[in-house]
Amino acid sequence: MAYSQPFPLAQGKAPPLPHQPSYGPDLAVRLICPDCRDPNPNIIEEFGSGDLVCGTCGLVLGDRIVDTRSEWRTFANDEGDDPSRVGAASDPLMEGIEQLDTVISFRDGGSGIARELQRAASRSQSSRSERNILTAFRDISSWCDQFSLPKTISDIAKQLYKRSDEEKLLRGKPLDAVIAACIFIACRQAHVPRTFREICTLTHVSKKVLGQCYKALEQAFNLSPGATHNSNSSSTPTGPENLLVRYCNHLDLPANVQSICSDIIVAARKHGIADGRSPVSIAGGAIYFTCLLLGKTKSVRDISAVAGVSEGTIKLVYRLYYAEREKLVKQEWIDEGKADLARLPYDSTK
């Protein structure tokens, strides 16, 4: 393939006036192929190879041309808008809300114009409801990061908050309480349960207000116990066995302690032992009972700090389990040498 330089034709360039230099490209210049000399040239820009090619005869008219197209590519059969060069990827949760911001500098020479422009821009860019949603989404992401929760829970909580805001379910309730209730429900739906106390500690929301918001969302989203709901909106209660994984990990206990402790909790529930106690109290007492049974050294103070319940509550659950120890401890554990009932003190004061 031969290479040639573009051939200018019919420039029609008027001479500049005296003492008036002209700058910039001359838009009156047309490029045509020097071989074809077609007055209506078919010049193609090959961005893949960086060449400027005549579409009629194939002569390369230029090379190393700059690709001026968007840096993104769309495979939607030319449907929708091509993503821009700027801004983050589109968020489906922010549909209908402007996702690009205009930032005005603070440097105005002390005239105060920048502050006025910032106020005008904030009023014109989004409504109050949109600003509340953006603020809530930022708080949800921040709190989920502090709690080491995965992005899945953050997205579920954002969906719940957006739905509650659109349907005006919790009008008049504090924003922090609504966000806390959404995070609590999202944890249950994602099978990563967190207790009320843990959510209250994270968000600094009182347990009473959090309970009110949770009950309202529970009824609105059909999440009440015994209600008919699909798998996408199911909300399983936080059982003590669901808390064992985190508690045992924080206490640095081996895996066999967790499995045996889970079996003890299930057996206790079957026989109605410690019914009516909170899941956190049962989990803490069961861990303490299992550690003594297996000869693992863990004090009541350590378990109390991890579970977030008092030492007296843990000892109370332990005494209930000790009274029915014959029903809770399997004979195979004793035969295999894993457990020993003689290790269990009658009234532990450790």
XYZ file of C-alpha atoms in Angstrom:
350
model
C 0.000 0.000 0.000
C 1.488 3.326 -1.050
C 1.792 6.271 1.287
C 1.182 9.833 0.295
C 0.573 13.206 1.852
C -2.891 14.782 1.765
C -3.440 16.921 -1.322
C -5.021 20.316 -0.651
C -7.588 21.435 -3.192
C -9.373 24.724 -3.663
C -8.136 26.288 -0.526
C -9.921 29.560 -1.247
C -7.943 31.260 1.450
C -8.240 35.023 1.502
C -5.050 36.933 2.339
C -5.077 38.333 5.870
C -5.492 42.024 6.341
C -2.341 44.020 7.112
C -1.242 43.979 10.755
C -4.017 41.423 11.622
C -2.419 37.980 11.978
C -4.852 35.031 11.918
C -4.573 32.006 14.172
C -6.158 28.528 14.243
C -6.912 25.947 11.552
C -8.234 26.993 8.183
C -11.638 25.367 7.906
C -11.832 26.118 4.166
C -9.222 23.468 3.333
C -10.625 20.142 2.022
C -8.584 16.955 1.884
C -8.965 14.692 -1.143
C -7.095 11.648 -2.365
C -4.282 12.639 -4.801
C -4.919 9.478 -6.811
C -8.694 9.567 -7.077
C -9.113 13.353 -7.033
C -12.770 12.826 -6.265
C -14.427 16.141 -5.344
C -16.508 14.211 -2.761
C -13.787 12.122 -1.101
C -14.543 9.065 1.017
C -11.832 9.372 3.692
C -12.002 6.851 6.521
C -10.312 7.161 9.935
C -8.957 3.789 11.008
C -8.584 4.327 14.742
C -7.478 0.747 15.314
C -4.323 1.228 13.233
C -4.133 5.017 13.519
C -4.335 5.597 9.742
C -6.286 7.961 7.524
C -7.307 5.915 4.468
C -9.104 6.672 1.222
C -12.176 4.481 1.114
C -12.221 4.370 -2.680
C -8.689 3.293 -3.636
C -7.183 2.361 -0.241
C -4.364 4.917 -0.304
C -3.064 5.791 3.156
C -3.298 9.555 3.475
C -2.008 9.870 7.058
C -0.787 7.845 10.004
C -0.648 8.088 13.788
C -3.917 9.944 14.049
C -5.327 10.582 17.523
C -8.448 8.659 18.566
C -10.930 11.316 19.659
C -13.745 8.914 20.522
C -14.914 8.017 23.997
C -12.656 5.830 26.066
C -15.623 3.612 26.947
C -17.265 1.025 24.733
C -20.911 0.043 24.748
C -22.270 -3.293 23.543
C -25.955 -2.428 23.803
C -26.544 -2.255 20.009
C -26.400 1.555 20.097
C -29.204 1.679 22.649
C -28.941 4.212 25.435
C -26.297 6.785 26.109
C -22.641 6.057 25.599
C -20.856 6.450 28.963
C -18.976 9.680 29.353
C -15.272 10.120 29.877
C -15.870 11.502 33.332
C -17.679 10.290 36.422
C -18.034 6.892 38.041
C -20.021 3.965 36.702
C -23.778 4.385 36.795
C -25.491 3.161 39.960
C -28.919 1.494 39.509
C -29.874 2.606 43.018
C -29.454 6.230 41.910
C -31.820 5.938 38.949
C -33.581 9.211 38.327
C -31.046 11.152 40.407
C -28.250 13.225 38.920
C -25.009 11.385 39.702
C -22.531 14.033 38.522
C -21.603 16.928 40.766
C -20.363 20.432 40.078
C -17.698 21.560 42.530
C -17.066 25.289 42.885
C -13.739 26.439 44.217
C -13.482 28.357 47.487
C -10.887 30.727 46.041
C -12.634 33.955 45.164
C -10.194 36.499 46.520
C -12.244 37.065 49.651
C -15.224 38.482 47.768
C -17.690 35.838 48.993
C -18.933 35.008 45.496
C -17.827 31.371 45.767
C -20.080 30.729 48.762
C -23.073 32.244 47.009
C -22.390 30.168 43.896
C -22.134 27.023 45.986
C -25.484 27.702 47.619
C -27.120 28.383 44.270
C -25.614 25.246 42.756
C -26.750 23.053 45.672
C -30.309 24.397 45.398
C -30.522 23.956 41.640
C -28.837 20.583 41.265
C -31.072 18.402 43.418
C -34.189 18.540 45.503
C -34.314 18.032 49.239
C -35.438 14.406 48.939
C -32.558 13.611 46.591
C -30.072 15.188 48.975
C -31.518 13.117 51.829
C -31.124 9.928 49.795
C -27.529 10.779 48.939
C -26.767 11.510 52.592
C -28.418 8.274 53.701
C -26.503 6.230 51.126
C -23.210 7.707 52.319
C -24.069 6.926 55.945
C -25.079 3.360 55.088
C -21.819 2.741 53.253
C -19.799 4.285 56.082
C -21.495 2.291 58.843
C -21.302 -0.981 56.919
C -17.577 -0.397 56.441
C -17.144 0.267 60.174
C -19.047 -2.930 60.961
C -17.038 -4.945 58.368
C -20.219 -5.853 56.503
C -20.014 -6.910 52.835
C -21.222 -4.699 49.996
C -24.226 -6.974 49.493
C -25.690 -5.879 52.822
C -24.959 -2.243 52.005
C -26.864 -2.541 48.705
C -29.824 -4.274 50.369
C -29.979 -1.582 53.045
C -29.920 1.129 50.374
C -32.774 -0.538 48.514
C -34.819 -0.776 51.705
C -34.187 2.878 52.551
C -35.041 4.075 49.048
C -38.290 2.129 49.102
C -39.226 3.436 52.548
C -38.434 6.992 51.428
C -40.518 6.684 48.257
C -43.493 5.242 50.140
C -43.117 7.676 53.089
C -43.208 4.811 55.579
C -41.237 6.484 58.382
C -42.020 10.148 58.011
C -40.925 12.072 61.073
C -38.503 9.415 62.311
C -34.819 10.294 62.736
C -32.660 9.526 59.731
C -30.169 7.543 61.810
C -32.926 5.318 63.197
C -34.322 4.544 59.735
C -30.847 3.698 58.432
C -30.166 1.493 61.458
C -33.416 -0.424 60.906
C -32.581 -0.928 57.219
C -29.121 -2.272 58.093
C -30.627 -4.597 60.704
C -33.119 -6.040 58.197
C -30.442 -6.300 55.500
C -28.233 -8.329 57.845
C -31.057 -10.767 58.445
C -31.886 -11.113 54.773
C -28.239 -11.784 53.916
C -27.999 -14.354 56.751
C -25.377 -12.264 58.555
C -27.395 -11.576 61.712
C -26.536 -8.750 64.065
C -28.253 -8.098 67.367
C -30.167 -4.960 68.322
C -27.472 -4.077 70.807
C -24.734 -4.263 68.179
C -26.682 -2.067 65.758
C -27.441 0.438 68.526
C -23.773 0.570 69.498
C -22.757 1.168 65.899
C -25.330 3.838 65.044
C -25.814 5.408 68.513
C -29.583 4.985 68.167
C -31.666 4.082 71.197
C -33.115 0.594 71.282
C -36.645 1.950 71.636
C -36.518 4.123 68.509
C -34.776 1.377 66.537
C -37.483 -1.083 67.557
C -40.237 1.297 66.437
C -38.650 1.781 63.014
C -38.003 -1.929 62.638
C -41.610 -2.828 63.477
C -42.915 -0.310 60.925
C -40.645 -1.631 58.175
C -41.395 -5.221 59.177
C -45.111 -4.706 58.630
C -44.684 -2.632 55.464
C -42.304 -5.129 53.826
C -44.304 -8.159 55.005
C -41.418 -9.454 57.120
C -43.407 -10.307 60.245
C -42.991 -13.836 61.625
C -45.344 -16.292 59.937
C -46.123 -13.968 57.031
C -45.967 -15.228 53.493
C -42.969 -13.859 51.685
C -40.564 -14.978 49.013
C -36.901 -15.856 49.453
C -35.778 -12.426 48.352
C -37.541 -10.677 51.204
C -37.347 -13.352 53.891
C -36.137 -12.320 57.297
C -35.086 -15.130 59.621
C -34.842 -14.401 63.335
C -31.434 -14.202 64.933
C -30.972 -17.517 66.729
C -28.203 -18.220 69.242
C -26.589 -20.774 66.929
C -26.272 -18.082 64.263
C -24.159 -16.000 66.652
C -21.745 -18.773 67.563
C -19.497 -18.346 64.521
C -18.555 -14.754 65.328
C -18.328 -15.275 69.074
C -16.118 -18.364 68.770
C -13.881 -16.610 66.260
C -13.439 -13.613 68.564
C -12.668 -15.964 71.457
C -10.186 -17.920 69.323
C -11.907 -21.240 69.994
C -11.360 -24.340 67.814
C -13.978 -25.527 65.348
C -15.102 -28.518 67.424
C -16.213 -26.170 70.221
C -18.574 -24.390 67.845
C -20.118 -27.596 66.475
C -20.628 -29.146 69.937
C -21.998 -25.867 71.303
C -24.496 -25.697 68.446
C -25.712 -29.236 69.197
C -26.098 -28.324 72.891
C -28.219 -25.262 72.016
C -30.447 -27.340 69.731
C -30.881 -30.001 72.425
C -31.677 -27.352 75.035
C -34.318 -25.819 72.775
C -35.816 -29.269 72.211
C -36.191 -29.847 75.953
C -37.323 -26.274 76.669
C -34.242 -25.364 78.695
C -33.596 -21.622 79.102
C -36.664 -20.739 77.058
C -37.467 -17.044 77.044
C -33.853 -15.964 77.293
C -32.401 -13.711 74.611
C -30.302 -15.341 71.862
C -27.225 -13.425 73.021
C -27.592 -14.718 76.577
C -28.102 -18.307 75.412
C -25.116 -18.122 73.083
C -22.852 -16.746 75.827
C -24.020 -19.292 78.413
C -23.751 -22.185 75.966
C -20.191 -21.228 75.027
C -19.206 -21.077 78.676
C -20.866 -24.450 79.352
C -19.127 -26.036 76.328
C -15.708 -24.630 77.214
C -15.888 -26.123 80.709
C -17.214 -29.402 79.309
C -14.338 -29.741 76.825
C -11.662 -28.385 79.122
C -11.078 -25.164 77.185
C -9.988 -22.285 79.374
C -12.204 -19.255 78.839
C -13.278 -16.972 81.626
C -16.743 -15.535 82.058
C -15.290 -12.058 81.658
C -13.902 -12.826 78.190
C -17.186 -14.318 76.998
C -19.135 -11.416 78.509
C -16.977 -8.873 76.644
C -17.505 -10.623 73.298
C -21.216 -11.391 73.667
C -22.100 -8.049 75.240
C -24.062 -9.500 78.189
C -23.359 -9.419 81.904
C -21.418 -12.142 83.687
C -24.418 -12.877 85.898
C -26.594 -13.621 82.869
C -24.035 -16.049 81.470
C -23.772 -17.837 84.828
C -27.575 -18.042 85.063
C -27.821 -19.796 81.682
C -24.944 -22.055 82.707
C -26.796 -23.138 85.864
C -29.891 -23.942 83.805
C -27.796 -26.065 81.454
C -25.964 -27.706 84.354
C -29.241 -28.821 85.931
C -30.120 -30.711 82.736
C -26.589 -31.692 81.705
C -27.497 -35.360 81.227
C -29.946 -34.391 78.482
C -27.554 -32.008 76.716
C -24.298 -33.975 76.611
C -24.182 -36.852 74.151
C -22.760 -40.152 75.339
C -20.565 -40.429 72.245
C -18.703 -37.248 73.235
C -17.855 -38.853 76.580
C -16.875 -42.157 74.970
C -14.555 -40.410 72.521
C -12.894 -38.508 75.340
C -13.990 -35.096 74.110
C -16.262 -34.249 77.037
C -16.181 -34.949 80.748
C -19.063 -34.116 83.056
C -16.671 -34.020 85.975
C -15.190 -30.810 84.605
C -18.488 -28.968 85.146
C -18.579 -27.154 88.517
C -21.915 -26.849 90.244
C -21.796 -23.053 90.599
C -18.936 -21.512 88.662
C -17.410 -18.356 90.065
C -14.613 -17.989 87.495
